[in-house]
Tab-separated table of C-alpha atoms in Angstrom:
chain	number	residue	atom	x	y	z
A	1	MET	CA	-68.373	-69.036	173.727
A	2	SER	CA	-67.943	-72.839	174.041
A	3	ALA	CA	-64.757	-74.511	175.292
A	4	SER	CA	-64.235	-76.188	171.924
A	5	SER	CA	-64.480	-72.820	170.131
A	6	THR	CA	-61.948	-71.336	172.520
A	7	ASP	CA	-59.599	-74.270	171.947
A	8	LYS	CA	-60.006	-73.909	168.195
A	9	ASP	CA	-59.213	-70.188	168.299
A	10	GLN	CA	-56.193	-70.868	170.487
A	11	GLU	CA	-54.949	-73.568	168.101
A	12	SER	CA	-55.363	-71.223	165.112
A	13	ALA	CA	-53.404	-68.480	166.825
A	14	TYR	CA	-50.585	-70.867	167.695
A	15	SER	CA	-50.574	-72.332	164.180
A	16	ALA	CA	-50.194	-68.874	162.668
A	17	ALA	CA	-47.337	-68.081	165.033
A	18	VAL	CA	-45.581	-71.383	164.300
A	19	LYS	CA	-45.817	-70.792	160.539
A	20	GLN	CA	-43.961	-67.523	161.028
A	21	LYS	CA	-41.198	-68.937	163.175
A	22	ARG	CA	-40.529	-72.405	164.571
A	23	SER	CA	-38.592	-72.558	167.819
A	24	LEU	CA	-35.412	-74.604	168.208
A	25	GLY	CA	-37.089	-76.611	170.977
A	26	SER	CA	-39.802	-77.826	168.605
A	27	TYR	CA	-37.170	-79.598	166.510
A	28	ILE	CA	-36.226	-81.527	169.643
A	29	TRP	CA	-39.841	-82.304	170.560
A	30	ASP	CA	-42.699	-81.005	168.415
A	31	THR	CA	-45.272	-80.380	171.175
A	32	LEU	CA	-43.217	-77.456	172.497
A	33	ASP	CA	-44.689	-75.239	169.751
A	34	LYS	CA	-48.278	-76.356	170.312
A	35	CYS	CA	-50.893	-74.440	172.257
A	36	PRO	CA	-51.257	-75.526	175.928
A	37	GLU	CA	-54.459	-77.512	175.361
A	38	GLU	CA	-53.104	-79.338	172.331
A	39	ARG	CA	-49.822	-80.002	174.124
A	40	LYS	CA	-51.695	-81.489	177.088
A	41	PHE	CA	-53.706	-83.715	174.755
A	42	LEU	CA	-50.605	-84.921	172.889
A	43	ASN	CA	-48.816	-85.695	176.141
A	44	LYS	CA	-51.760	-87.904	177.149
A	45	LEU	CA	-51.868	-89.546	173.740
A	46	ASP	CA	-48.128	-90.249	173.778
A	47	SER	CA	-48.379	-91.646	177.309
A	48	CYS	CA	-51.201	-94.035	176.404
A	49	LEU	CA	-50.832	-94.989	172.750
A	50	LEU	CA	-47.056	-94.880	172.365
A	51	THR	CA	-46.369	-96.536	175.723
A	52	TYR	CA	-48.651	-99.464	174.943
A	53	ALA	CA	-47.464	-99.720	171.317
A	54	PHE	CA	-43.808	-99.684	172.341
A	55	LEU	CA	-44.158	-102.242	175.153
A	56	SER	CA	-46.282	-104.568	173.014
A	57	TYR	CA	-43.893	-104.421	170.084
A	58	LEU	CA	-41.038	-105.066	172.477
A	59	SER	CA	-42.775	-108.198	173.738
A	60	LYS	CA	-43.752	-109.193	170.183
A	61	TYR	CA	-40.136	-109.075	169.115
A	62	LEU	CA	-39.148	-111.108	172.157
A	63	ASP	CA	-41.669	-113.735	171.041
A	64	GLN	CA	-40.707	-113.446	167.375
A	65	GLN	CA	-36.914	-113.425	167.587
A	66	ASN	CA	-36.306	-115.816	170.464
A	67	ILE	CA	-36.353	-118.759	168.062
A	68	THR	CA	-32.845	-117.966	166.757
A	69	ASN	CA	-31.439	-117.502	170.260
A	70	ALA	CA	-33.052	-120.758	171.338
A	71	TYR	CA	-31.662	-122.542	168.269
A	72	VAL	CA	-28.029	-121.683	169.058
A	73	SER	CA	-28.540	-122.323	172.784
A	74	GLY	CA	-29.472	-125.988	172.794
A	75	MET	CA	-32.757	-126.331	170.908
A	76	GLN	CA	-30.999	-127.552	167.756
A	77	GLU	CA	-29.469	-130.472	169.610
A	78	ASP	CA	-32.504	-131.258	171.823
A	79	LEU	CA	-34.978	-131.399	168.918
A	80	HIS	CA	-32.472	-132.899	166.458
A	81	LEU	CA	-32.808	-130.046	163.958
A	82	VAL	CA	-30.622	-130.299	160.865
A	83	GLY	CA	-29.843	-128.484	157.605
A	84	ASN	CA	-32.251	-125.636	156.855
A	85	ASP	CA	-34.752	-126.589	159.587
A	86	LEU	CA	-34.383	-123.183	161.260
A	87	ASN	CA	-35.201	-121.455	157.967
A	88	TYR	CA	-38.338	-123.596	157.612
A	89	ILE	CA	-39.442	-122.832	161.187
A	90	ILE	CA	-39.037	-119.108	160.552
A	91	THR	CA	-40.898	-119.501	157.247
A	92	ALA	CA	-43.838	-121.192	159.040
A	93	TRP	CA	-44.132	-118.135	161.312
A	94	THR	CA	-43.909	-115.876	158.258
A	95	CYS	CA	-46.713	-117.750	156.466
A	96	GLY	CA	-49.053	-117.206	159.421
A	97	TYR	CA	-47.944	-113.586	159.664
A	98	VAL	CA	-48.708	-112.965	155.993
A	99	ILE	CA	-52.193	-114.493	155.956
A	100	GLY	CA	-53.720	-112.343	158.687
A	101	GLN	CA	-52.485	-108.828	157.954
A	102	ILE	CA	-54.864	-107.398	155.340
A	103	PRO	CA	-58.058	-108.901	156.864
A	104	SER	CA	-57.059	-107.659	160.314
A	105	ASN	CA	-56.165	-104.157	159.145
A	106	LEU	CA	-59.430	-103.737	157.249
A	107	LEU	CA	-61.298	-105.141	160.242
A	108	ILE	CA	-60.064	-102.424	162.598
A	109	THR	CA	-61.703	-99.788	160.411
A	110	ARG	CA	-64.961	-101.395	161.601
A	111	ILE	CA	-64.285	-102.690	165.135
A	112	LYS	CA	-62.457	-101.199	168.085
A	113	PRO	CA	-58.658	-101.589	167.862
A	114	SER	CA	-58.531	-101.273	171.662
A	115	LEU	CA	-60.246	-104.681	171.945
A	116	TRP	CA	-58.932	-106.547	168.894
A	117	ILE	CA	-55.207	-105.848	169.254
A	118	PRO	CA	-54.809	-106.682	172.991
A	119	ALA	CA	-56.939	-109.833	172.581
A	120	MET	CA	-54.615	-111.123	169.853
A	121	GLU	CA	-51.628	-110.259	172.043
A	122	VAL	CA	-52.961	-112.500	174.803
A	123	LEU	CA	-53.327	-115.288	172.250
A	124	TRP	CA	-49.771	-115.072	170.901
A	125	SER	CA	-48.299	-114.936	174.420
A	126	VAL	CA	-50.047	-118.197	175.328
A	127	LEU	CA	-48.803	-119.822	172.115
A	128	THR	CA	-45.272	-118.626	172.826
A	129	MET	CA	-45.286	-120.403	176.167
A	130	LEU	CA	-46.565	-123.540	174.417
A	131	SER	CA	-43.427	-123.463	172.232
A	132	SER	CA	-41.536	-124.782	175.246
A	133	THR	CA	-43.527	-128.042	175.021
A	134	SER	CA	-42.355	-128.819	171.469
A	135	LYS	CA	-40.998	-132.321	171.131
A	136	ASN	CA	-39.853	-132.220	167.524
A	137	PHE	CA	-39.589	-130.194	164.331
A	138	THR	CA	-43.268	-130.731	163.376
A	139	HIS	CA	-44.603	-129.466	166.718
A	140	LEU	CA	-42.481	-126.352	166.428
A	141	ILE	CA	-43.583	-125.658	162.841
A	142	VAL	CA	-47.295	-125.784	163.776
A	143	ILE	CA	-46.989	-123.595	166.882
A	144	ARG	CA	-44.844	-120.998	165.118
A	145	PHE	CA	-47.419	-120.755	162.290
A	146	PHE	CA	-50.191	-119.837	164.731
A	147	ILE	CA	-47.940	-117.414	166.624
A	148	GLY	CA	-47.329	-115.647	163.306
A	149	LEU	CA	-51.074	-115.583	162.562
A	150	ALA	CA	-51.851	-113.942	165.926
A	151	GLU	CA	-48.966	-111.471	165.638
A	152	SER	CA	-50.061	-110.436	162.127
A	153	THR	CA	-52.760	-108.308	163.746
A	154	PHE	CA	-50.301	-106.016	165.484
A	155	TYR	CA	-47.649	-104.053	163.561
A	156	PRO	CA	-49.581	-102.757	160.506
A	157	ALA	CA	-52.609	-102.120	162.719
A	158	MET	CA	-50.606	-100.030	165.158
A	159	GLN	CA	-48.983	-98.043	162.332
A	160	TYR	CA	-52.480	-97.347	160.974
A	161	VAL	CA	-53.750	-96.271	164.409
A	162	ILE	CA	-50.716	-94.045	165.039
A	163	GLY	CA	-51.242	-92.493	161.598
A	164	SER	CA	-54.841	-91.730	162.599
A	165	TRP	CA	-53.785	-89.397	165.430
A	166	TYR	CA	-50.571	-87.551	164.503
A	167	GLN	CA	-49.751	-84.764	162.056
A	168	LYS	CA	-46.850	-84.678	159.605
A	169	ASP	CA	-44.334	-82.946	161.899
A	170	GLU	CA	-45.112	-85.509	164.640
A	171	LEU	CA	-45.705	-88.768	162.786
A	172	GLY	CA	-42.165	-89.773	161.786
A	173	LYS	CA	-40.904	-89.610	165.365
A	174	ARG	CA	-43.852	-91.554	166.789
A	175	ALA	CA	-43.769	-94.217	164.078
A	176	CYS	CA	-40.037	-94.719	164.654
A	177	ILE	CA	-40.220	-94.624	168.458
A	178	PHE	CA	-42.752	-97.425	168.117
A	179	HIS	CA	-40.598	-99.284	165.594
A	180	VAL	CA	-37.395	-98.952	167.629
A	181	ALA	CA	-38.794	-101.605	169.955
A	182	SER	CA	-37.932	-104.070	167.174
A	183	ALA	CA	-34.271	-103.370	167.932
A	184	ILE	CA	-34.605	-103.281	171.703
A	185	GLY	CA	-36.652	-106.523	171.837
A	186	PRO	CA	-33.843	-108.755	170.557
A	187	MET	CA	-31.473	-107.050	173.007
A	188	PHE	CA	-33.680	-108.207	175.852
A	189	SER	CA	-34.020	-111.597	174.203
A	190	GLY	CA	-30.245	-111.999	174.124
A	191	PHE	CA	-29.861	-111.143	177.790
A	192	LEU	CA	-32.910	-113.233	178.741
A	193	GLN	CA	-31.507	-116.223	176.867
A	194	THR	CA	-28.207	-115.779	178.657
A	195	ALA	CA	-29.952	-115.560	182.028
A	196	ALA	CA	-32.202	-118.522	181.215
A	197	TYR	CA	-29.314	-120.655	180.026
A	198	ASP	CA	-27.019	-119.789	182.927
A	199	GLY	CA	-29.597	-119.530	185.720
A	200	LEU	CA	-32.511	-121.762	184.770
A	201	ASN	CA	-31.008	-124.453	182.563
A	202	GLY	CA	-32.122	-127.755	184.093
A	203	VAL	CA	-34.473	-126.194	186.684
A	204	HIS	CA	-37.562	-128.415	187.010
A	205	GLY	CA	-36.071	-130.539	184.263
A	206	LEU	CA	-36.423	-127.831	181.594
A	207	ALA	CA	-33.620	-126.716	179.290
A	208	GLY	CA	-32.628	-123.045	179.263
A	209	TRP	CA	-34.078	-122.443	175.797
A	210	LYS	CA	-37.486	-123.668	177.005
A	211	TRP	CA	-37.409	-121.190	179.869
A	212	LEU	CA	-36.899	-118.386	177.332
A	213	PHE	CA	-40.268	-119.146	175.690
A	214	ILE	CA	-42.004	-119.363	179.079
A	215	ILE	CA	-40.522	-116.103	180.362
A	216	ASP	CA	-41.376	-114.254	177.143
A	217	GLY	CA	-45.008	-115.321	177.399
A	218	ILE	CA	-45.229	-114.306	181.050
A	219	ILE	CA	-43.860	-110.846	180.186
A	220	THR	CA	-46.359	-110.319	177.355
A	221	ILE	CA	-49.672	-111.060	179.120
A	222	PRO	CA	-49.620	-108.054	181.551
A	223	ILE	CA	-48.764	-105.733	178.646
A	224	ALA	CA	-51.773	-107.047	176.710
A	225	LEU	CA	-54.024	-106.414	179.701
A	226	LEU	CA	-52.648	-102.870	179.875
A	227	GLY	CA	-53.789	-102.392	176.282
A	228	PHE	CA	-57.400	-103.073	177.231
A	229	LEU	CA	-57.170	-100.194	179.710
A	230	MET	CA	-55.257	-97.446	177.913
A	231	MET	CA	-55.170	-97.943	174.152
A	232	PRO	CA	-57.391	-95.469	172.239
A	233	ASP	CA	-59.428	-96.365	169.184
A	234	LEU	CA	-59.594	-93.873	166.284
A	235	PRO	CA	-60.450	-90.169	166.709
A	236	HIS	CA	-63.958	-90.618	165.286
A	237	ASN	CA	-64.986	-93.484	167.618
A	238	THR	CA	-62.982	-92.942	170.821
A	239	LYS	CA	-65.368	-92.012	173.603
A	240	PRO	CA	-64.636	-89.410	176.325
A	241	SER	CA	-63.045	-91.138	179.306
A	242	ARG	CA	-60.555	-90.732	182.119
A	243	TRP	CA	-57.901	-90.464	179.422
A	244	TYR	CA	-59.426	-87.961	176.965
A	245	THR	CA	-62.042	-85.241	177.413
A	246	GLU	CA	-64.667	-84.469	174.774
A	247	SER	CA	-62.830	-81.228	173.986
A	248	GLN	CA	-59.562	-83.105	173.406
A	249	LEU	CA	-61.260	-85.583	171.076
A	250	GLU	CA	-62.694	-82.665	169.087
A	251	THR	CA	-59.154	-81.313	168.883
A	252	ALA	CA	-57.992	-84.687	167.552
A	253	LYS	CA	-60.658	-84.612	164.813
A	254	ARG	CA	-59.721	-81.065	163.776
A	255	ARG	CA	-56.047	-82.024	163.644
A	256	MET	CA	-56.804	-84.902	161.267
A	257	GLU	CA	-58.996	-82.664	159.097
A	258	LYS	CA	-56.055	-80.286	158.843
A	259	ALA	CA	-53.759	-83.212	157.934
A	260	ASN	CA	-56.331	-84.371	155.309
A	261	ARG	CA	-56.669	-87.748	156.996
A	262	LYS	CA	-60.267	-88.932	156.720
A	263	ALA	CA	-62.276	-91.158	159.067
A	264	PRO	CA	-63.464	-94.583	157.839
A	265	SER	CA	-66.418	-94.594	155.446
A	266	LYS	CA	-68.645	-97.167	153.765
A	267	PHE	CA	-67.051	-99.887	151.636
A	268	THR	CA	-68.152	-99.622	148.012
A	269	LYS	CA	-67.062	-101.248	144.781
A	270	ALA	CA	-65.590	-97.942	143.620
A	271	LYS	CA	-63.657	-97.562	146.880
A	272	ILE	CA	-62.151	-101.051	146.648
A	273	LEU	CA	-61.221	-100.558	142.983
A	274	GLY	CA	-59.627	-97.282	144.048
A	275	PHE	CA	-57.083	-99.236	146.089
A	276	PHE	CA	-55.571	-100.387	142.792
A	277	THR	CA	-56.203	-97.508	140.374
A	278	THR	CA	-53.802	-95.007	141.962
A	279	TRP	CA	-50.025	-95.221	142.019
A	280	HIS	CA	-49.511	-95.498	145.792
A	281	ILE	CA	-49.647	-99.267	146.114
A	282	TYR	CA	-47.343	-99.708	143.116
A	283	THR	CA	-44.477	-97.680	144.589
A	284	LEU	CA	-44.931	-97.966	148.356
A	285	VAL	CA	-45.231	-101.766	148.375
A	286	PRO	CA	-42.030	-102.376	146.329
A	287	LEU	CA	-40.272	-99.733	148.413
A	288	TYR	CA	-41.194	-101.532	151.627
A	289	ILE	CA	-40.411	-104.989	150.213
A	290	LEU	CA	-36.909	-103.886	149.252
A	291	PHE	CA	-36.353	-102.228	152.636
A	292	ASN	CA	-37.601	-105.229	154.596
A	293	ASN	CA	-35.379	-107.643	152.695
A	294	GLY	CA	-32.380	-105.314	152.683
A	295	GLY	CA	-30.912	-106.336	156.023
A	296	GLY	CA	-30.113	-110.010	155.468
A	297	PRO	CA	-26.369	-109.833	156.237
A	298	ALA	CA	-27.163	-108.731	159.811
A	299	THR	CA	-28.445	-112.240	160.580
A	300	SER	CA	-25.082	-113.782	159.724
A	301	MET	CA	-23.157	-112.399	162.686
A	302	ILE	CA	-24.487	-114.890	165.211
A	303	PHE	CA	-23.545	-117.777	162.876
A	304	TRP	CA	-20.144	-116.196	162.220
A	305	LEU	CA	-19.378	-116.177	165.954
A	306	LYS	CA	-20.579	-119.757	166.369
A	307	SER	CA	-18.405	-120.865	163.406
A	308	PHE	CA	-15.229	-120.120	165.402
A	309	ASN	CA	-16.061	-123.034	167.715
A	310	THR	CA	-15.054	-126.620	166.923
A	311	PRO	CA	-15.809	-129.892	168.735
A	312	THR	CA	-12.449	-129.611	170.483
A	313	LYS	CA	-12.192	-125.837	170.976
A	314	THR	CA	-14.590	-123.166	172.238
A	315	VAL	CA	-13.722	-119.606	171.185
A	316	TYR	CA	-17.061	-117.990	172.060
A	317	THR	CA	-19.383	-119.260	174.782
A	318	VAL	CA	-23.161	-119.516	174.308
A	319	ALA	CA	-23.539	-116.294	176.325
A	320	GLN	CA	-21.060	-114.444	174.123
A	321	ILE	CA	-22.680	-115.708	170.913
A	322	ASN	CA	-26.020	-114.290	172.125
A	323	ILE	CA	-24.695	-110.992	173.513
A	324	TYR	CA	-22.044	-109.771	171.059
A	325	PRO	CA	-24.456	-109.283	168.105
A	326	LEU	CA	-26.558	-106.949	170.267
A	327	GLY	CA	-24.263	-104.116	169.190
A	328	GLN	CA	-26.201	-104.228	165.913
A	329	ASN	CA	-29.355	-103.358	167.815
A	330	VAL	CA	-27.724	-100.430	169.592
A	331	VAL	CA	-26.680	-99.044	166.200
A	332	GLN	CA	-30.221	-99.539	164.886
A	333	VAL	CA	-31.778	-97.669	167.822
A	334	ILE	CA	-29.477	-94.675	167.377
A	335	SER	CA	-29.824	-94.538	163.584
A	336	THR	CA	-33.622	-95.023	163.661
A	337	LEU	CA	-34.149	-92.068	165.991
A	338	THR	CA	-31.692	-89.968	163.991
A	339	TRP	CA	-33.571	-90.624	160.744
A	340	ALA	CA	-36.921	-89.891	162.436
A	341	TRP	CA	-35.926	-86.541	163.918
A	342	TRP	CA	-34.245	-85.454	160.691
A	343	SER	CA	-37.229	-86.474	158.560
A	344	ASP	CA	-39.766	-84.601	160.725
A	345	ALA	CA	-37.503	-81.549	160.886
A	346	ILE	CA	-37.246	-81.221	157.094
A	347	GLY	CA	-40.802	-82.424	156.431
A	348	MET	CA	-39.692	-85.086	153.943
A	349	ARG	CA	-39.371	-88.878	154.094
A	350	TRP	CA	-37.228	-89.681	151.057
A	351	PRO	CA	-33.809	-88.146	151.993
A	352	PRO	CA	-33.165	-90.498	154.968
A	353	ILE	CA	-34.177	-93.473	152.795
A	354	ILE	CA	-31.692	-92.481	150.076
A	355	LEU	CA	-28.839	-91.879	152.529
A	356	SER	CA	-29.395	-95.059	154.565
A	357	GLY	CA	-29.738	-97.120	151.382
A	358	THR	CA	-26.447	-95.794	150.043
A	359	TRP	CA	-24.715	-96.588	153.325
A	360	SER	CA	-26.144	-100.108	153.435
A	361	MET	CA	-25.175	-100.825	149.841
A	362	ILE	CA	-21.552	-99.884	150.561
A	363	VAL	CA	-21.503	-102.035	153.734
A	364	CYS	CA	-22.847	-105.057	151.823
A	365	ILE	CA	-20.207	-104.720	149.113
A	366	LEU	CA	-17.451	-104.526	151.735
A	367	LEU	CA	-18.836	-107.582	153.552
A	368	ALA	CA	-18.854	-109.546	150.306
A	369	VAL	CA	-15.163	-108.890	149.673
A	370	THR	CA	-13.906	-109.131	153.290
A	371	PRO	CA	-12.484	-112.569	154.267
A	372	LEU	CA	-14.252	-114.351	157.106
A	373	TYR	CA	-11.365	-114.778	159.517
A	374	THR	CA	-8.353	-112.747	158.370
A	375	ASN	CA	-9.711	-109.304	159.275
A	376	ILE	CA	-11.995	-109.941	162.226
A	377	VAL	CA	-12.233	-106.336	163.473
A	378	ARG	CA	-13.334	-105.008	160.074
A	379	ARG	CA	-15.948	-107.722	159.617
A	380	TRP	CA	-17.219	-107.189	163.167
A	381	ALA	CA	-17.644	-103.440	162.498
A	382	LEU	CA	-19.358	-104.083	159.167
A	383	TYR	CA	-21.856	-106.451	160.804
A	384	TYR	CA	-22.690	-103.722	163.313
A	385	MET	CA	-23.339	-101.244	160.488
A	386	THR	CA	-25.758	-103.539	158.626
A	387	THR	CA	-28.631	-102.298	160.813
A	388	ILE	CA	-28.281	-98.586	159.993
A	389	PRO	CA	-31.255	-98.694	157.531
A	390	GLY	CA	-33.340	-100.736	159.990
A	391	GLY	CA	-35.417	-97.740	161.071
A	392	MET	CA	-36.842	-97.053	157.622
A	393	SER	CA	-39.988	-99.057	158.374
A	394	GLY	CA	-41.446	-96.294	160.535
A	395	LEU	CA	-40.667	-93.584	157.977
A	396	ILE	CA	-42.003	-95.524	154.970
A	397	LEU	CA	-45.268	-96.328	156.737
A	398	ALA	CA	-45.540	-92.754	158.039
A	399	TRP	CA	-45.185	-91.685	154.402
A	400	ALA	CA	-47.901	-94.171	153.404
A	401	ASN	CA	-50.207	-92.731	156.088
A	402	GLU	CA	-49.659	-89.238	154.696
A	403	LEU	CA	-49.987	-90.093	151.006
A	404	THR	CA	-53.223	-92.098	151.370
A	405	GLY	CA	-54.891	-90.051	154.109
A	406	GLU	CA	-57.896	-89.071	151.974
A	407	ASP	CA	-59.257	-92.642	152.141
A	408	SER	CA	-59.016	-94.387	155.522
A	409	GLU	CA	-59.731	-97.867	154.173
A	410	LYS	CA	-57.187	-97.454	151.398
A	411	ARG	CA	-54.665	-96.235	153.957
A	412	SER	CA	-55.283	-99.326	156.060
A	413	PHE	CA	-55.017	-101.572	153.001
A	414	VAL	CA	-51.804	-100.018	151.662
A	415	ILE	CA	-50.054	-100.181	155.056
A	416	ALA	CA	-51.022	-103.839	155.520
A	417	SER	CA	-50.054	-104.612	151.908
A	418	CYS	CA	-46.598	-103.111	152.429
A	419	ASN	CA	-45.928	-105.300	155.432
A	420	MET	CA	-47.662	-108.398	154.028
A	421	TRP	CA	-45.846	-108.488	150.679
A	422	ALA	CA	-42.544	-107.763	152.403
A	423	TYR	CA	-43.020	-110.918	154.452
A	424	VAL	CA	-44.314	-112.901	151.454
A	425	MET	CA	-40.883	-112.314	149.977
A	426	GLN	CA	-39.220	-113.017	153.313
A	427	ALA	CA	-40.993	-116.384	153.515
A	428	TRP	CA	-38.727	-117.812	150.805
A	429	LEU	CA	-36.029	-115.297	149.924
A	430	PRO	CA	-33.744	-115.965	152.945
A	431	ILE	CA	-33.803	-119.692	152.168
A	432	VAL	CA	-32.512	-118.933	148.667
A	433	LEU	CA	-30.089	-116.107	149.448
A	434	PHE	CA	-29.047	-116.900	153.032
A	435	PRO	CA	-29.333	-120.690	153.386
A	436	GLN	CA	-28.216	-121.910	156.763
A	437	VAL	CA	-25.769	-124.329	155.196
A	438	GLU	CA	-23.902	-121.396	153.607
A	439	GLN	CA	-23.695	-119.305	156.778
A	440	PRO	CA	-21.782	-117.216	157.644
A	441	GLN	CA	-20.203	-116.425	154.236
A	442	VAL	CA	-23.435	-116.182	152.116
A	443	ARG	CA	-21.722	-114.020	149.488
A	444	LYS	CA	-24.578	-114.240	146.968
A	445	GLY	CA	-27.071	-113.054	149.603
A	446	THR	CA	-24.847	-110.153	150.591
A	447	ILE	CA	-24.439	-109.015	146.966
A	448	ALA	CA	-28.191	-109.391	146.371
A	449	THR	CA	-28.846	-107.203	149.434
A	450	ALA	CA	-26.713	-104.435	147.935
A	451	CYS	CA	-28.969	-104.603	144.861
A	452	PHE	CA	-32.080	-104.471	147.062
A	453	ASN	CA	-30.836	-101.261	148.630
A	454	LEU	CA	-30.284	-99.739	145.204
A	455	GLY	CA	-33.856	-100.682	144.270
A	456	MET	CA	-35.158	-99.193	147.522
A	457	MET	CA	-33.546	-95.864	146.660
A	458	PHE	CA	-35.077	-95.931	143.173
A	459	PHE	CA	-38.620	-96.461	144.481
A	460	ALA	CA	-38.168	-93.837	147.212
A	461	PHE	CA	-37.219	-91.248	144.619
A	462	LEU	CA	-40.035	-92.344	142.292
A	463	THR	CA	-42.543	-91.982	145.141
A	464	PHE	CA	-41.221	-88.505	145.868
A	465	LEU	CA	-41.577	-87.452	142.213
A	466	LEU	CA	-45.174	-88.721	142.052
A	467	GLN	CA	-45.985	-87.009	145.348
A	468	ARG	CA	-44.575	-83.723	144.042
A	469	ARG	CA	-46.590	-84.106	140.819
A	470	ASP	CA	-49.808	-84.643	142.794
A	471	ASP	CA	-49.044	-81.693	145.083
A	472	SER	CA	-48.518	-79.461	142.026
A	473	ARG	CA	-51.809	-80.604	140.499
A	474	ARG	CA	-53.617	-80.008	143.780
A	475	GLN	CA	-52.150	-76.527	144.060
A	476	ARG	CA	-53.144	-75.670	140.468
A	477	ASN	CA	-56.688	-76.894	141.136
A	478	LEU	CA	-56.933	-74.693	144.228
A	479	GLU	CA	-55.674	-71.704	142.244
A	480	ASN	CA	-58.196	-72.403	139.472
A	481	ILE	CA	-61.022	-72.644	142.000
A	482	ALA	CA	-59.955	-69.375	143.630
A	483	ARG	CA	-59.707	-67.692	140.199
A	484	THR	CA	-63.146	-68.971	139.208
A	485	GLU	CA	-64.698	-67.736	142.453
A	486	ALA	CA	-63.075	-64.327	141.967
A	487	ASN	CA	-64.438	-64.121	138.409
A	488	MET	CA	-67.911	-65.077	139.593
A	489	GLN	CA	-67.807	-62.286	142.176
A	490	VAL	CA	-66.802	-59.762	139.494
A	491	ILE	CA	-69.654	-60.921	137.240
A	492	SER	CA	-72.092	-60.798	140.149
A	493	LEU	CA	-71.059	-57.210	141.013
A	494	SER	CA	-71.358	-56.125	137.400
A	495	TYR	CA	-75.049	-57.067	137.382
A	496	LYS	CA	-75.814	-55.039	140.495
């Protein structure tokens, strides 16, 4: 008997046992109920794929979010930025980020993600360091556009790759562990900006905010090089190596067959039309758009703290303005992991989305009616709670991976479309709802965000209803096939 046959038999035996009874430990970490060979494979996969994905996303968020820290730490004055200039700089990054996502995600169904993604990471790290050479608003706009273009290749691609390896009881946790770097990255950025401003400001004639861009780029390059070494491709085209044996790769393929997640196939006109003739893109994309634009009030805290200062009085130092909002990120990390573990445990994605959306809607309403300076403790606490729904990205895209698994190219397209259209809206919506000149009050933006959260809950529930309808149809078809086969056997026996 071959090793792969033995592994398959062992997996089947464990699967049957797990269906009968799931151990408490498996709710803490799902590999504890897997067979030894599968557990060993998943530990390797987590160590390689998740480690690289997490570190890269951490560095990406350093490079992406440092612009706001730099703005409040001297860049505004040095480059003579005024009015909504910061919004326009962020929008330039968003435009680049939007343009590259769908082409890149479809491309990695044809080329090796282990080469494409790290190469683009090297590019955006170099561009980040070049941000420190900006002399004016125009220079900064151009550089930030190309940083966004390079970074567009990363997040949807990694969610697609992660969805190509993990089953339903594993995927929510992995997608959210990866996504939680988006909360940890700004935490590092805040501390780095503080260190740069206090320790490097003026060194070699460079302002502290310039050192932040340089340091971020230096951090990112080694992580990109690590990706060339340890990131896998997809189960169907990853070759046996020091990381994965041939038997383990066969296990990976069987796992995806069981999860009904297909390998890439040939592009055809019918396939491309199929992207638009099923309901998935029409519920998942609005769901993700509303989620992604449902956290606007969180950005106001840093401006709220800065607004206490006047030309003659300093209430909060630059270091405090950068560090105090980091409590929002701590809340996001805790809530993201909570949603992920709960979702995988119950095998459903929509309940955490409904609960977090309800919470966020209430917080936004309270922020809108709370005075800016007469109840500081309440407003501070409310700002911290604005990030509780921040972890929904991982769960929504995990859901997209599961719902579109029968067509790999469609899965890639839908995931990229979710992220792309979310940022299309983000390219202009913050300028309208959260203009810099209205910070930190922005009451209309806060009320609009409450409405976004209500819409997010609607589309989550609609997606669930359509999923349940499709599952019922699939089950009826299987029963009809089984009934037909049974009837054919009876007819066949009657003729003997």
